[in-house]
Short mmCIF file of N, CA and C in Angstrom, two decimals:
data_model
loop_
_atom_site.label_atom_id
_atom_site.label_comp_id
_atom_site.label_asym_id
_atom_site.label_seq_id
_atom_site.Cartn_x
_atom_site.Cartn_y
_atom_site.Cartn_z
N UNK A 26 -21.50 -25.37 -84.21
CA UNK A 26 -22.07 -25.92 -85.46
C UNK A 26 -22.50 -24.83 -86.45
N UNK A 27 -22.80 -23.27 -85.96
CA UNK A 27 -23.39 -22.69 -86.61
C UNK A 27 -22.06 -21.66 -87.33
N UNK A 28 -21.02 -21.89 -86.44
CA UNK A 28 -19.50 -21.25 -87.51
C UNK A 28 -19.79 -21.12 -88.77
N UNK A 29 -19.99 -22.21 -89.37
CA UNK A 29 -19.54 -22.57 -91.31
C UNK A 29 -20.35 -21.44 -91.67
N UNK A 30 -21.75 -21.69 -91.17
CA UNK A 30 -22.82 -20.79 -91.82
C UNK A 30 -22.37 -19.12 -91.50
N UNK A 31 -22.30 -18.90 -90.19
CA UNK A 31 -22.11 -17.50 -90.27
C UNK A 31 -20.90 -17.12 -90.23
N UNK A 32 -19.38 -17.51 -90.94
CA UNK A 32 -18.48 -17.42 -91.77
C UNK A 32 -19.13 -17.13 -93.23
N UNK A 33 -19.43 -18.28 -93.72
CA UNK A 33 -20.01 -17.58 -95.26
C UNK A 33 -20.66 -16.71 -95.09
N UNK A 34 -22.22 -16.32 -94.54
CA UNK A 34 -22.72 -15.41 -94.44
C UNK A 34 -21.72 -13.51 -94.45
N UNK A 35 -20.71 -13.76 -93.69
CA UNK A 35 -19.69 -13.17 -93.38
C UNK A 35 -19.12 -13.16 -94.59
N UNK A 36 -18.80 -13.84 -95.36
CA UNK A 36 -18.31 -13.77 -96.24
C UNK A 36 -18.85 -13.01 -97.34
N UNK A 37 -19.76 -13.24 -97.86
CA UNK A 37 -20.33 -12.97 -98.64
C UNK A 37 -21.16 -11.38 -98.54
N UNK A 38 -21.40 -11.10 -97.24
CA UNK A 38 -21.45 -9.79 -96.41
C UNK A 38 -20.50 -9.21 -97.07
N UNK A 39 -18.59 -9.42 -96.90
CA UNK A 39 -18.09 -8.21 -96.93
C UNK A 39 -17.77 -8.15 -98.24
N UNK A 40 -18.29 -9.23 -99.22
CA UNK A 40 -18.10 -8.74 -100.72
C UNK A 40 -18.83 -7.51 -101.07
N UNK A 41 -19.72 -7.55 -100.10
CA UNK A 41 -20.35 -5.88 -100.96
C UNK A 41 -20.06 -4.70 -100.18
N UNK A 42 -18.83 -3.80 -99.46
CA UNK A 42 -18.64 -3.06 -99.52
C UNK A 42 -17.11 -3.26 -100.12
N UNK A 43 -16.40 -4.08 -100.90
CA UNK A 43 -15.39 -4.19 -101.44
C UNK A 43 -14.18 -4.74 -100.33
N UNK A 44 -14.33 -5.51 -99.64
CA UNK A 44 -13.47 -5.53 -98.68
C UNK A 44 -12.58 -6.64 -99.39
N UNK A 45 -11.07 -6.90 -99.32
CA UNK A 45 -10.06 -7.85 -100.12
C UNK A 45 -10.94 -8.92 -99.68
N UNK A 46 -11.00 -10.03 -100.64
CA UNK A 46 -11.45 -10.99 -100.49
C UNK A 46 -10.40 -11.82 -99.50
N UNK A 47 -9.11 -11.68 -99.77
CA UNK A 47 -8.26 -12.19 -98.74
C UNK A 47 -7.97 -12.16 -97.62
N UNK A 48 -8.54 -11.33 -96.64
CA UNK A 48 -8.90 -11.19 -95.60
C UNK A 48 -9.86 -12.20 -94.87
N UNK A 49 -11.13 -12.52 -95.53
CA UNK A 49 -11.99 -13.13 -95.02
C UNK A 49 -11.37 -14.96 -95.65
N UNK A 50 -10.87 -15.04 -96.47
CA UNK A 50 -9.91 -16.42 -96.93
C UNK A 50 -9.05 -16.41 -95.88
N UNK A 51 -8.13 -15.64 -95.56
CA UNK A 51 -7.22 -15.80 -94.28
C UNK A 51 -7.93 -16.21 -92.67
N UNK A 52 -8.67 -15.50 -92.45
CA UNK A 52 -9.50 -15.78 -91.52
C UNK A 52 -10.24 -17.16 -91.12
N UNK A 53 -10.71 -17.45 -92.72
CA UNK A 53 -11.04 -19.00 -92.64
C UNK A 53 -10.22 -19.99 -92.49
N UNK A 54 -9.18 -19.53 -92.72
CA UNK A 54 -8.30 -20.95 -92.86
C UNK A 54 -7.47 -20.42 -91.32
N UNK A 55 -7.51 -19.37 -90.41
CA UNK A 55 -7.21 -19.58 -89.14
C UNK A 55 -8.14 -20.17 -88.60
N UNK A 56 -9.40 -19.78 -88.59
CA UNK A 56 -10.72 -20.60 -87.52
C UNK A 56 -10.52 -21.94 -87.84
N UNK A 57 -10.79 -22.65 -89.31
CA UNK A 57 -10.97 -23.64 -89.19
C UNK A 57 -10.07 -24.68 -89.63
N UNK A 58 -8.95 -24.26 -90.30
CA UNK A 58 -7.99 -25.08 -90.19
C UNK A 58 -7.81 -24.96 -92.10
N UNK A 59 -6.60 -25.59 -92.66
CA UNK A 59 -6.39 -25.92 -94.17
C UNK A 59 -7.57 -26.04 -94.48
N UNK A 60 -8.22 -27.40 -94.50
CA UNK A 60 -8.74 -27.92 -95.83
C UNK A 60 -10.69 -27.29 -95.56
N UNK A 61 -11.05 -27.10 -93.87
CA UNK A 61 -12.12 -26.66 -93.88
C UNK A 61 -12.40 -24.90 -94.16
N UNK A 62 -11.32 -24.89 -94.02
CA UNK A 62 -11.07 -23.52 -94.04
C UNK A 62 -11.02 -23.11 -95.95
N UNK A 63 -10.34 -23.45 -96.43
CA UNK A 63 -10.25 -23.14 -97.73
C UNK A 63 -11.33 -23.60 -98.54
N UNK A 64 -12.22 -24.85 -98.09
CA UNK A 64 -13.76 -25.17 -98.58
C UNK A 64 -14.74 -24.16 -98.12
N UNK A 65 -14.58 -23.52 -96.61
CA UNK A 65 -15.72 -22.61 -96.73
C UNK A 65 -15.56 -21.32 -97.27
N UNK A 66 -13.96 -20.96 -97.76
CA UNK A 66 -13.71 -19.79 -98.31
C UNK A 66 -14.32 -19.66 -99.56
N UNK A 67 -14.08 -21.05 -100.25
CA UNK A 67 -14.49 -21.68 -101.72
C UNK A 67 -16.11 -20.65 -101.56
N UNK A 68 -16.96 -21.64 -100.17
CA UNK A 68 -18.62 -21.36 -100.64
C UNK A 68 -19.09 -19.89 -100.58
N UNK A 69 -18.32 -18.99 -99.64
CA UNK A 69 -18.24 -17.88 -99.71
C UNK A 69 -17.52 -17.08 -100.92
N UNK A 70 -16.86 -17.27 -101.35
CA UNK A 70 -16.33 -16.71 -102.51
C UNK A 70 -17.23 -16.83 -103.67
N UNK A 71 -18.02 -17.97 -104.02
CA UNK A 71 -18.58 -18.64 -105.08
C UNK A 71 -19.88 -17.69 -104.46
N UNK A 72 -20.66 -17.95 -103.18
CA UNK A 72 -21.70 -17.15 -103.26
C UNK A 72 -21.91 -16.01 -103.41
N UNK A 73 -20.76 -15.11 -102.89
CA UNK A 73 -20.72 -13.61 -103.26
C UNK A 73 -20.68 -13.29 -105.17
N UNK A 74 -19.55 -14.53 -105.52
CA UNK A 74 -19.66 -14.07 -106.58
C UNK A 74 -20.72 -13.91 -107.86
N UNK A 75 -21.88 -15.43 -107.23
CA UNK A 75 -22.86 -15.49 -108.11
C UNK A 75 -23.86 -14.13 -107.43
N UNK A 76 -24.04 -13.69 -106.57
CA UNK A 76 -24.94 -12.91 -106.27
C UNK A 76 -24.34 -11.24 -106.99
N UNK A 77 -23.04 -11.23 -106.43
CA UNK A 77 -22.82 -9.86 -107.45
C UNK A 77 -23.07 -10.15 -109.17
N UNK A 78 -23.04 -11.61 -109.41
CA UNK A 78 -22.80 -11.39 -110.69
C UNK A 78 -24.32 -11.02 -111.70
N UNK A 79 -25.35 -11.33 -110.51
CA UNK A 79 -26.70 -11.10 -110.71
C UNK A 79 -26.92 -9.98 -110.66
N UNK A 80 -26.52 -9.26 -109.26
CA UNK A 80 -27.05 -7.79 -109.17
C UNK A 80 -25.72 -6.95 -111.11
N UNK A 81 -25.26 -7.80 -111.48
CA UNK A 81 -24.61 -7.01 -112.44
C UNK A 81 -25.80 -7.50 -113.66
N UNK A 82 -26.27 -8.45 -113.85
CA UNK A 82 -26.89 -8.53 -114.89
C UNK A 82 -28.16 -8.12 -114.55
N UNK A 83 -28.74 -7.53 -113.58
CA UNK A 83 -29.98 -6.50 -113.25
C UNK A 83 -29.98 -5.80 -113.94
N UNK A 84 -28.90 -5.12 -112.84
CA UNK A 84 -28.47 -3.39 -113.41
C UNK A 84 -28.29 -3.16 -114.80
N UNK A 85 -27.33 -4.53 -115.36
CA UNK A 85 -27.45 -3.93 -116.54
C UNK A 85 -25.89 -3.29 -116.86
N UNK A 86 -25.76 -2.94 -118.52
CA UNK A 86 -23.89 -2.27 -118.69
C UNK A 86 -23.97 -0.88 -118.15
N UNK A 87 -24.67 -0.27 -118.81
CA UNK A 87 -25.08 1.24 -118.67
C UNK A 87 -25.08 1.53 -117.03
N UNK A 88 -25.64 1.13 -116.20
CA UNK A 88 -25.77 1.40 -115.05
C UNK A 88 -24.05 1.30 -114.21
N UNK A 89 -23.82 -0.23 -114.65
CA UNK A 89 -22.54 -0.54 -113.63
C UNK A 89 -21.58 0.12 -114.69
N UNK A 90 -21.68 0.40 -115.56
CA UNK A 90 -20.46 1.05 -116.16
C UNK A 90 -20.29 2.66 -115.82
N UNK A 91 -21.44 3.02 -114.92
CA UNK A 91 -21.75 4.50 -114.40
C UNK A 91 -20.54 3.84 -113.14
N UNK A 92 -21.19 3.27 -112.41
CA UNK A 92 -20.68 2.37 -110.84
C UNK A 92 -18.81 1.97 -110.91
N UNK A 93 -18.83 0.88 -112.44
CA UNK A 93 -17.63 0.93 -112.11
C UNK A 93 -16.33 1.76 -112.96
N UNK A 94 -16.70 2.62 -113.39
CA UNK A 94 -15.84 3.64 -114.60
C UNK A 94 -16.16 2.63 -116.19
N UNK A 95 -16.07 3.46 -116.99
CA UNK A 95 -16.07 3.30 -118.27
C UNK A 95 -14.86 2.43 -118.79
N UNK A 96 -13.80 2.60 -118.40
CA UNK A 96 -12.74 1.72 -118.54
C UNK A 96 -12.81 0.10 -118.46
N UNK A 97 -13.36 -0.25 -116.58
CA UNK A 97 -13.66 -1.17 -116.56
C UNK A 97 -14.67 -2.08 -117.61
N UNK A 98 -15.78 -1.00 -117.58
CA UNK A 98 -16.60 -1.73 -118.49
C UNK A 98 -16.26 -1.73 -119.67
N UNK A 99 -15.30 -0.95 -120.23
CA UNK A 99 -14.94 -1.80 -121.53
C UNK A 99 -13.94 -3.29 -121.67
N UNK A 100 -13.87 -3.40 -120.34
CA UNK A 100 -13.11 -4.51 -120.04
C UNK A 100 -14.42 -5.54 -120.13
N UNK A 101 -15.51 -5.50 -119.82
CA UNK A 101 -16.69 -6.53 -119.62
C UNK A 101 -16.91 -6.79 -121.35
N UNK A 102 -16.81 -5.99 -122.15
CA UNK A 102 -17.59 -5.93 -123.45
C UNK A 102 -16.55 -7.63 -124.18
N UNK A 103 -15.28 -7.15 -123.67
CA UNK A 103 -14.24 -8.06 -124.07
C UNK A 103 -14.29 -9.49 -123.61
N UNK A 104 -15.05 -9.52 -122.21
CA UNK A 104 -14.91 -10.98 -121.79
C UNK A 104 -16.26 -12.09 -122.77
N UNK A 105 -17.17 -11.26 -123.13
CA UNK A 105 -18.03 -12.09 -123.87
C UNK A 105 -17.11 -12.97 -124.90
N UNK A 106 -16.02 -12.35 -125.42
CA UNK A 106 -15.50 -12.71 -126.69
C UNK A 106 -14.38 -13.70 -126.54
N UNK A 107 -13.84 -13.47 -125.50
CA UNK A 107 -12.71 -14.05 -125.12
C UNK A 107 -13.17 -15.89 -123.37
N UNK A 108 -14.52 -14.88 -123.11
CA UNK A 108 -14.88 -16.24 -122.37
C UNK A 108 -14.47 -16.45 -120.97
N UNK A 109 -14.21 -17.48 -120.82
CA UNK A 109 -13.53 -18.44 -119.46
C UNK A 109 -12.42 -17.96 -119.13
N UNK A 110 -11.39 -18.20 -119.82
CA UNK A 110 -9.85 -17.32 -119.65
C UNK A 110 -10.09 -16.17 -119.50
N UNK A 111 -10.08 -15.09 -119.82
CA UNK A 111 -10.43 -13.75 -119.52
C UNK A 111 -10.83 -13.60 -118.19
N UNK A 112 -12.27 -14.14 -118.02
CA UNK A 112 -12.75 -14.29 -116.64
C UNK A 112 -11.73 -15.10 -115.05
N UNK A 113 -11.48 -16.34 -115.73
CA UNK A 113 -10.18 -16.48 -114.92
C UNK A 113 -9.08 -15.45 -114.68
N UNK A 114 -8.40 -14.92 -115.51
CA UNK A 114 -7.18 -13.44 -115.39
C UNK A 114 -7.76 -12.73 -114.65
N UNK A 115 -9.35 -12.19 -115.29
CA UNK A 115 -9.03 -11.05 -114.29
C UNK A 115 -9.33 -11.33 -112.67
N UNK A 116 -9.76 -12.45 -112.66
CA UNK A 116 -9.85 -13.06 -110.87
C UNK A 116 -8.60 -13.31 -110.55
N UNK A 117 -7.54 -13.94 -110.91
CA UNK A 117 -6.27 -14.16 -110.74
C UNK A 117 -5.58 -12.76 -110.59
N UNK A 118 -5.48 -11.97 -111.53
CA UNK A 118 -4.75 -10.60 -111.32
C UNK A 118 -5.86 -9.62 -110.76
N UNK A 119 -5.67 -8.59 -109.64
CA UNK A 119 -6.16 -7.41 -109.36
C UNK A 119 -6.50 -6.39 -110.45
N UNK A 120 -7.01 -6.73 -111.15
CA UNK A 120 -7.38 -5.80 -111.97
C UNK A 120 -8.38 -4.59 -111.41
N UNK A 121 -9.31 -4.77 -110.62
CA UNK A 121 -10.17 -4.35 -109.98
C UNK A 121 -10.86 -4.98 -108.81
N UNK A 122 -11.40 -4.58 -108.10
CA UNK A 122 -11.88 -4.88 -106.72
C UNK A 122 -12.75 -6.46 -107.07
N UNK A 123 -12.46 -7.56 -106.46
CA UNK A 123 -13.68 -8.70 -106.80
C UNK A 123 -14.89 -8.57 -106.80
N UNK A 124 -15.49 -7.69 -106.68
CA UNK A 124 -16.88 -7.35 -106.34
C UNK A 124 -17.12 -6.81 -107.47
N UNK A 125 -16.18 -5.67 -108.07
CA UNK A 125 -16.43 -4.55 -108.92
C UNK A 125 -16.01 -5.90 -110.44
N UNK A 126 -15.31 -7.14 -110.44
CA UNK A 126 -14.96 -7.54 -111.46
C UNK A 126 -16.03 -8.53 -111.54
N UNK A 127 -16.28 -8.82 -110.79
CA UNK A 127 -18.24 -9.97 -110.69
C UNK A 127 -19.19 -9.37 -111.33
N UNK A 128 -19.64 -8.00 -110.88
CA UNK A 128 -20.59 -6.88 -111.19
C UNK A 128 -19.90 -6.56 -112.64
N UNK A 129 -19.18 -6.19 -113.01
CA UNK A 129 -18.47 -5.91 -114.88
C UNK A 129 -19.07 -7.30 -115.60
N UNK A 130 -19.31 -8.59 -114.98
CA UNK A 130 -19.13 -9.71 -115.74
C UNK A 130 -20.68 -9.99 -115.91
N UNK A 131 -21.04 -9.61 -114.62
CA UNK A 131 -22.65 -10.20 -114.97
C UNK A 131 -23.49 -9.44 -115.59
N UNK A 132 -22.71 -7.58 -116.00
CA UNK A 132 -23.36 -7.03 -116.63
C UNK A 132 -23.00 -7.32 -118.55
N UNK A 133 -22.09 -8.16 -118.13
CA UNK A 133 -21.26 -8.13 -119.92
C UNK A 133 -21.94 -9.61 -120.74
N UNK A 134 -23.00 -9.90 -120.03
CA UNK A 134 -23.69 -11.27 -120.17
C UNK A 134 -23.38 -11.95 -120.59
N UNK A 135 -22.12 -12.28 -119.90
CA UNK A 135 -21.59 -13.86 -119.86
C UNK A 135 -22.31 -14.58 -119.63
N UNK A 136 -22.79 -16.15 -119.48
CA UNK A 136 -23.29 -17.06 -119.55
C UNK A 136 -22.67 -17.01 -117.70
N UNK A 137 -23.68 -18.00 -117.26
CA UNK A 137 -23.36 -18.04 -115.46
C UNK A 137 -22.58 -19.17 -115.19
N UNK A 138 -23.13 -20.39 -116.12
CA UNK A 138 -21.82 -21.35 -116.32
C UNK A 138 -20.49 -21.30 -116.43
N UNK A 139 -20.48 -20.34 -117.31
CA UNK A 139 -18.77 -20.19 -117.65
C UNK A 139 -18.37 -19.71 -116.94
N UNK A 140 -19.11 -18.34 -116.39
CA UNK A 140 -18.41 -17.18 -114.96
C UNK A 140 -18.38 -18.54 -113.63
N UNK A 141 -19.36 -19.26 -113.64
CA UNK A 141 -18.80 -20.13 -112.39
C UNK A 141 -17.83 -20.90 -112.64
N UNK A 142 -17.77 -21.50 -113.52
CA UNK A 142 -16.34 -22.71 -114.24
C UNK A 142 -15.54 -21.70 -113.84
N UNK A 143 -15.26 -20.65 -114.39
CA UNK A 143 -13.86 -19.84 -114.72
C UNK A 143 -13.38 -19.49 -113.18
N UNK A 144 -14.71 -18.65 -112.54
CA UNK A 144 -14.39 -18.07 -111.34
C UNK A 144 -13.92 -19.30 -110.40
N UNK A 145 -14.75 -20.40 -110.65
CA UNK A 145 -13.95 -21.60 -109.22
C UNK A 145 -12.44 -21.71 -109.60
N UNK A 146 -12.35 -22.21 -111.20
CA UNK A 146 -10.67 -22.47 -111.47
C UNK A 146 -9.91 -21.48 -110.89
N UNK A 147 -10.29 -20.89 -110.92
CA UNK A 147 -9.64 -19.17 -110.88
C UNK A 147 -9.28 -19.19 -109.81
N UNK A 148 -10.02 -19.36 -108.69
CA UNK A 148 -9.86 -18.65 -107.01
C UNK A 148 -9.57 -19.85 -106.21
N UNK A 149 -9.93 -21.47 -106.63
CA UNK A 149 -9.66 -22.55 -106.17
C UNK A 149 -8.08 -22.56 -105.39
N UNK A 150 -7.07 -22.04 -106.14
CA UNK A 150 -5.83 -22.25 -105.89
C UNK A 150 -5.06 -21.11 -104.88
N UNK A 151 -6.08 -19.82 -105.48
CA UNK A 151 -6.06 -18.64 -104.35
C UNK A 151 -6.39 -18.72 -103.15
N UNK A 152 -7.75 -19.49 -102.84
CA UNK A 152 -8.13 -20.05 -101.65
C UNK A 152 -7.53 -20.55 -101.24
N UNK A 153 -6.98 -21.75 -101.46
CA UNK A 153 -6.13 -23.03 -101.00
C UNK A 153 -4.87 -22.23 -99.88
N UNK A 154 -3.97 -21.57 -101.13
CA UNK A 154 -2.94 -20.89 -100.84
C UNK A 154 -2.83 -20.04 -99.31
N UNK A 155 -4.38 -19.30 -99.34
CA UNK A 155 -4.29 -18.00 -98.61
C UNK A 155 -5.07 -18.95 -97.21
N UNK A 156 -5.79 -19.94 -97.15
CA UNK A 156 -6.38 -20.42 -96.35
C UNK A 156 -5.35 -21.56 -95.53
N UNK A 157 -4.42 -21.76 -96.50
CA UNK A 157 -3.08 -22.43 -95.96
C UNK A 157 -2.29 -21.35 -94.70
N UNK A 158 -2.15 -20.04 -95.44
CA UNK A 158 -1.36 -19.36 -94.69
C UNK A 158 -2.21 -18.73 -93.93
N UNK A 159 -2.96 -18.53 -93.19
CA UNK A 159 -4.06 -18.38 -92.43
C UNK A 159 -3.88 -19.31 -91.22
N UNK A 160 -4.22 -20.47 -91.84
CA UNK A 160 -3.74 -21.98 -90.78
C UNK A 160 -2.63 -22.02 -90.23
N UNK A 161 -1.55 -21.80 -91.06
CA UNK A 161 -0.11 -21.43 -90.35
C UNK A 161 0.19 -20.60 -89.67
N UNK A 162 -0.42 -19.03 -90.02
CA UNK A 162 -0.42 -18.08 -88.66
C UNK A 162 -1.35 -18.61 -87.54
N UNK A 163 -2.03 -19.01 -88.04
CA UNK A 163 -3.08 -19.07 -85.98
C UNK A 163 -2.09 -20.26 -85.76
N UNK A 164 -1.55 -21.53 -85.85
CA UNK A 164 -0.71 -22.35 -85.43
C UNK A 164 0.66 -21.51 -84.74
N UNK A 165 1.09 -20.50 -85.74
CA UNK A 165 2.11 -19.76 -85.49
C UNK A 165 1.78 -18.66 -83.91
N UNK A 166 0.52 -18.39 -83.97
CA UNK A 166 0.41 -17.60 -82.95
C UNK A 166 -0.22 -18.41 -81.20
N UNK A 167 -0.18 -20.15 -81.91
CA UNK A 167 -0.41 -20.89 -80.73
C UNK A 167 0.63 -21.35 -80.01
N UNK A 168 1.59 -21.20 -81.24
CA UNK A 168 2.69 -22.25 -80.93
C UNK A 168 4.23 -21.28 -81.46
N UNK A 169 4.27 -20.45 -81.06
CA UNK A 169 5.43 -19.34 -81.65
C UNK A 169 7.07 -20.49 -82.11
N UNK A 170 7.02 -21.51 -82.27
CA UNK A 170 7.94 -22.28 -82.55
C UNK A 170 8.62 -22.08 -83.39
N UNK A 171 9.90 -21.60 -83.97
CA UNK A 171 10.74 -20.98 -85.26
C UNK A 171 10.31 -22.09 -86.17
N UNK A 172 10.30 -22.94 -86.35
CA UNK A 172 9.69 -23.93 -87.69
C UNK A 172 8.34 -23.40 -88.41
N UNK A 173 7.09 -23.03 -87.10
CA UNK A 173 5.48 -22.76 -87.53
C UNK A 173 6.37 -21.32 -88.16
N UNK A 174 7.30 -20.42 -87.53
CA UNK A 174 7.06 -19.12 -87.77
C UNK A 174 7.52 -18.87 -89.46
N UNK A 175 8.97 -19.76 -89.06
CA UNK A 175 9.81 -19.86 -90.89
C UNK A 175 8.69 -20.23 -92.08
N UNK A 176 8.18 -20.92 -91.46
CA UNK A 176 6.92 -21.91 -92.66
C UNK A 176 6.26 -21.08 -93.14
N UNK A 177 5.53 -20.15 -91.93
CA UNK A 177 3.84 -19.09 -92.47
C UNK A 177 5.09 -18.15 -93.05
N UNK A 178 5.98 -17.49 -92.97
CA UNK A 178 6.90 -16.60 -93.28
C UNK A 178 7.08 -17.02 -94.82
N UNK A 179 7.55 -18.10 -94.62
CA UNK A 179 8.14 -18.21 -96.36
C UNK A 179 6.85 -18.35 -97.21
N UNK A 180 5.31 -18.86 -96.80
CA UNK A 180 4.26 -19.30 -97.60
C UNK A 180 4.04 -17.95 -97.73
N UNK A 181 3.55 -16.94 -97.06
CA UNK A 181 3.32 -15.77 -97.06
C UNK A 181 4.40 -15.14 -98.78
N UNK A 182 5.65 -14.92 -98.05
CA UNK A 182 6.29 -14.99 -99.11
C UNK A 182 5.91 -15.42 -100.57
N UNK A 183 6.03 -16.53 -100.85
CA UNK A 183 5.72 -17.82 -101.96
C UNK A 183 4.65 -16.64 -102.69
N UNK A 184 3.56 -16.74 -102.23
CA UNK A 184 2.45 -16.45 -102.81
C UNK A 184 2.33 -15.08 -103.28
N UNK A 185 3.02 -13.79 -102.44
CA UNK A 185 3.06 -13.06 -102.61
C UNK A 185 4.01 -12.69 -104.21
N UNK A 186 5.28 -13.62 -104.37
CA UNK A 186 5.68 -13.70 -105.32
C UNK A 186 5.43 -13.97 -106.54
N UNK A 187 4.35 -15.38 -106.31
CA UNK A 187 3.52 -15.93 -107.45
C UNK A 187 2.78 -14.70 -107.84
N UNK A 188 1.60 -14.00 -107.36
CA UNK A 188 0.67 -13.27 -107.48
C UNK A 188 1.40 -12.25 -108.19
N UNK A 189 2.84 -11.76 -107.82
CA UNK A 189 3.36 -10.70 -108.84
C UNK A 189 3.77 -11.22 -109.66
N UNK A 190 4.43 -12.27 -110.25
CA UNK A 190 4.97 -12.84 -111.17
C UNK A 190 3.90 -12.41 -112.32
N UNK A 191 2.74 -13.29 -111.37
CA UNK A 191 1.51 -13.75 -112.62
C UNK A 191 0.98 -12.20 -113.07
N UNK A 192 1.03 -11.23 -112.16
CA UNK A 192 0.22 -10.33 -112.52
C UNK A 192 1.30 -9.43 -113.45
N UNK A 193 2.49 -9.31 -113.53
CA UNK A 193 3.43 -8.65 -114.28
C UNK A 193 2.99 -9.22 -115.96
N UNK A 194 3.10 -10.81 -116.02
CA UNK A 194 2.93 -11.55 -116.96
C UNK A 194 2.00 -11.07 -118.07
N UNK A 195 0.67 -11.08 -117.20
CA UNK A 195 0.02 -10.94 -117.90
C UNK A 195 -0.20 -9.28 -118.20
N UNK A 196 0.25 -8.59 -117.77
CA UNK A 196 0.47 -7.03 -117.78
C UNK A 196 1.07 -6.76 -119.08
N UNK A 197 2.26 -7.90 -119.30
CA UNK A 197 2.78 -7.71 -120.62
C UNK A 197 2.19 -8.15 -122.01
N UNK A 198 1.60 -9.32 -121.10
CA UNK A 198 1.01 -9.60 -122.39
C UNK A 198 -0.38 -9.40 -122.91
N UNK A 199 -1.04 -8.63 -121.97
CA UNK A 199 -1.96 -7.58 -122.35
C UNK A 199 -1.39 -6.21 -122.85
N UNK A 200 -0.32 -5.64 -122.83
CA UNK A 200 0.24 -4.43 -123.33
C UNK A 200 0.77 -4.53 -124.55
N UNK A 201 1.15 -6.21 -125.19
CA UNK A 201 1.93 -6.43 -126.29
C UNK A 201 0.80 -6.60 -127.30
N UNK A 202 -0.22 -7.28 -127.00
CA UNK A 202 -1.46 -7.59 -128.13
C UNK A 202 -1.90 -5.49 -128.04
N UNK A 203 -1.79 -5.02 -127.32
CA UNK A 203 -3.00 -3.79 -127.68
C UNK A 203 -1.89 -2.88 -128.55
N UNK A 204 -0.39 -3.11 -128.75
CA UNK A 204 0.25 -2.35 -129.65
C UNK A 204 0.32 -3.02 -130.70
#
């Protein structure tokens, strides 16, 4: 009974030494299956993110812009202006570590509403995805059956493709507005 809790706890733990958030999403969705699995990834993801996004609006720009390079933080100055979308992209694309892009946001004083709207849309489908293929490997490693193996194989795949697609995309079309 006490799994859920010390999974999130876990979760939200390894947001602060930068660890892929996808790791601990994969994990969930082996222990506990698709749909519980990708809900407790959800509460862990969402709690790490509101808590970094606090310790960013502590600290402050000046401080985390020491923490996360000057670059990044000129990336925070931009999301005030641009909002929800912005904040969604850069959770969707790797732009920087999730921890380090929570901490940029809560120092760029976004509103906590919008960083939560944006950040759930944002990672909702990431979760889903990665907590899917999670479920399919531990099935795959119960049941080595060429169907479980083709399945986690090609989802693995799938996503890996999406994630570059999307992140090329918007690569361009962040490179075409700054010329």
């Amino acid at each position: 009974p006490w799994a859920p809790v010390v999974a999130v706890g876990l979760f939200v733990r390894l947001q602060f030494p930068m660890v892929p958030v996808a790791l601990p999403t994969l994990a969930c969705g082996a222990l506990f299956g698709f749909w519980q699995g990708a809900a407790w990834a959800m509460v862990g993801l969402l709690a790490g993110a509101a808590l970094l996004h606090g310790l960013g609006r502590a600290l402050g720009r000046e401080r985390v812009a020491k923490l996360a390079g000057r670059r990044v933080a000129r990336v925070g100055r931009r999301l005030v202006r641009h909002g929800a979308l912005a904040i969604a992209l850069l959770h969707l694309v790797p732009v920087a570590p999730f921890a380090v892009t929570n901490l940029v946001i809560g120092a760029s004083r976004v509103r906590f509403v919008v960083f939560a709207a944006a950040t759930t849309l944002a990672m909702l489908p990431t979760a889903a995805a990665l907590a899917l293929l999670g479920d399919r490997l531990a099935e795959t490693a119960r049941d080595p059956t060429a169907p479980g193996a083709i399945g986690a194989i090609l989802l693995a795949m799938a996503i890996a493709l999406i994630a570059t697609s999307l992140a090329r995309r918007v690569a361009r079309a962040s490179g075409a507005r700054r010329r």
